[in-house]
XYZ file of C-alpha atoms in Angstrom:
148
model
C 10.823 0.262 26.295
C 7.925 0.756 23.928
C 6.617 4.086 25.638
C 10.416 5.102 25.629
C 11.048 4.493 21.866
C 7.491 5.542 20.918
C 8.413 9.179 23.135
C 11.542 9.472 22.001
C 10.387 8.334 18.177
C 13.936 6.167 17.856
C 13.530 3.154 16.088
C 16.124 1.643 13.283
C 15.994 2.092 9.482
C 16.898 -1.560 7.896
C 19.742 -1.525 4.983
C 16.482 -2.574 2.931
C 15.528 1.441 2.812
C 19.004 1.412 0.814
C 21.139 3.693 3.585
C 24.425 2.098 1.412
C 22.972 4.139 -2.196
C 23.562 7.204 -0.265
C 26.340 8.964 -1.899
C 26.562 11.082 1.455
C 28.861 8.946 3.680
C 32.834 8.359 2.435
C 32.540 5.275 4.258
C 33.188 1.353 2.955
C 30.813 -0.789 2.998
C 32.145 -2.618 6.033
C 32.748 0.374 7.858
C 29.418 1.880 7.394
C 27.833 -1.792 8.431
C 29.742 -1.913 11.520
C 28.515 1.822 12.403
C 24.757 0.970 11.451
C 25.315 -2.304 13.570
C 26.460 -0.593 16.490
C 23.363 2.123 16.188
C 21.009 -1.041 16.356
C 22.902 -3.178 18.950
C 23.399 0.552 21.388
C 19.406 0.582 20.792
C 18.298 -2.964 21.355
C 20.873 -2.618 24.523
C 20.539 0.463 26.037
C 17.312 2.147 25.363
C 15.318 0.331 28.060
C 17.920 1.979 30.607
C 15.970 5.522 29.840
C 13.156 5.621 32.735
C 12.928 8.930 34.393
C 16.559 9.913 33.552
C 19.279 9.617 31.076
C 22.174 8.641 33.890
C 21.685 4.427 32.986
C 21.077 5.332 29.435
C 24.316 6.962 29.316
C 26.041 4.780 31.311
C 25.049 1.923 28.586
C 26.388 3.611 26.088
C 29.507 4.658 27.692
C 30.425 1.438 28.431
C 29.362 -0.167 25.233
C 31.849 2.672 23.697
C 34.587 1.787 25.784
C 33.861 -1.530 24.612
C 34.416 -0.101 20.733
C 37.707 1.267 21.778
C 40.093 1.406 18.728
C 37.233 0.691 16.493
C 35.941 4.596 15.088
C 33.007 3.607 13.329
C 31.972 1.212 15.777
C 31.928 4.026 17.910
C 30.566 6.627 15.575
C 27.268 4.581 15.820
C 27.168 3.839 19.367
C 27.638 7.975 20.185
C 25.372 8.801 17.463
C 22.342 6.708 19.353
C 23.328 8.177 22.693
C 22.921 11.508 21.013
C 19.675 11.253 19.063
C 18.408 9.121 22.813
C 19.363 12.085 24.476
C 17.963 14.680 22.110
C 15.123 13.110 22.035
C 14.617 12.504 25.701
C 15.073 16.579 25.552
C 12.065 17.396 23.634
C 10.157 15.744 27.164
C 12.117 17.076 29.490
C 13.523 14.155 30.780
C 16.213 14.671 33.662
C 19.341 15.437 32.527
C 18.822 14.859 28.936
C 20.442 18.239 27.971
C 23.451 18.050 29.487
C 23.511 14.046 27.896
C 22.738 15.295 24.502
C 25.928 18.128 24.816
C 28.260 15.154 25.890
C 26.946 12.898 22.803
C 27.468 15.922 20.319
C 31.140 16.782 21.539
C 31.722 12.655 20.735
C 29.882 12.309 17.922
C 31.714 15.645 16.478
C 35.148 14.081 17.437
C 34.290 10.927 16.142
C 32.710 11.969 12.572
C 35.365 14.512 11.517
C 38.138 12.013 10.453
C 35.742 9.550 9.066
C 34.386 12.859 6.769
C 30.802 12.401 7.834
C 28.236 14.933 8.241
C 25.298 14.633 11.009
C 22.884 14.799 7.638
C 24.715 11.449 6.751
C 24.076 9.999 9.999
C 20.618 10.936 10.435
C 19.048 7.659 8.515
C 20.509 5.347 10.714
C 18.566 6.058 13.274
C 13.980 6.090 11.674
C 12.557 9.441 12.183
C 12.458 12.703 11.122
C 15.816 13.722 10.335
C 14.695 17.325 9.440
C 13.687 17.936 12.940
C 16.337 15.609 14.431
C 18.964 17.800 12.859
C 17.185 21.067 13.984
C 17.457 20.023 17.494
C 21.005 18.916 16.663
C 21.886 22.358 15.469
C 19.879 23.929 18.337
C 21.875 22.245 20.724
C 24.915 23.096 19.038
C 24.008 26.800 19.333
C 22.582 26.670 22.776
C 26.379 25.035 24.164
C 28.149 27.715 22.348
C 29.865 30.395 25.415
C 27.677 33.578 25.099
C 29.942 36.600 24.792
């Protein structure tokens, strides 16, 4: 798990770095705990299932979002680490991790729209480099646009 998170440079920002002073989220403070608790649990849970693929990794956090059902921000977080796992299991060309990432992005779209968060607001729950993280974010988007 430590080659996987080191690779995939996912690790969890702590509500010490003061993620609740950001004026970028229209969340409540119990909503946005229950999203940055279900980015850490998805990690802690899921990201030893990433070994040469991203099929048990996704199948983790499937389950732990069917698990969420009825809860949005619950399942915000939980689709946002299945999308930065899978983007990040891109940059190495692990199996499958593109078509992963697409899935996570569709979610995590559906998902942050009515809760009126943007993927910039997102980005610090999950340590890193957001810059780049939301680079490949809007690469992807791009990329799974139809050509015409």
């Amino acid at each position: 798990m430590r080659r996987i998170a080191a690779l995939a440079g996912i690790g969890l920002v702590g509500m010490s770095c003061g993620l609740l002073a950001l004026p970028v989220h229209a969340l409540d403070k119990p909503r946005w705990q229950a999203l940055t608790d279900a980015v850490q649990q998805t990690s802690q849970t899921c990201l030893h299932e990433m070994h040469h693929d991203t099929d048990e990794f996704s199948d983790c956090v499937d389950a732990r979002l069917l698990r969420a059902a009825g809860k949005p921000a619950e399942q915000l977080g939980t689709a946002y680490l299945g999308l930065v796992g899978c983007v990040s299991a891109a940059r190495i060309a692990t199996l499958h991790s593109d078509t992963c990432a697409r899935g996570y992005l569709a979610r995590v779209d559906a998902l942050r729209k009515p809760l009126k968060l943007s993927h910039e607001a997102l980005c610090p729950t999950v340590a890193g480099d957001c810059r780049s993280r939301l680079a490949q974010i809007e690469a992807l988007r791009r990329d799974s646009k139809p050509k015409r």
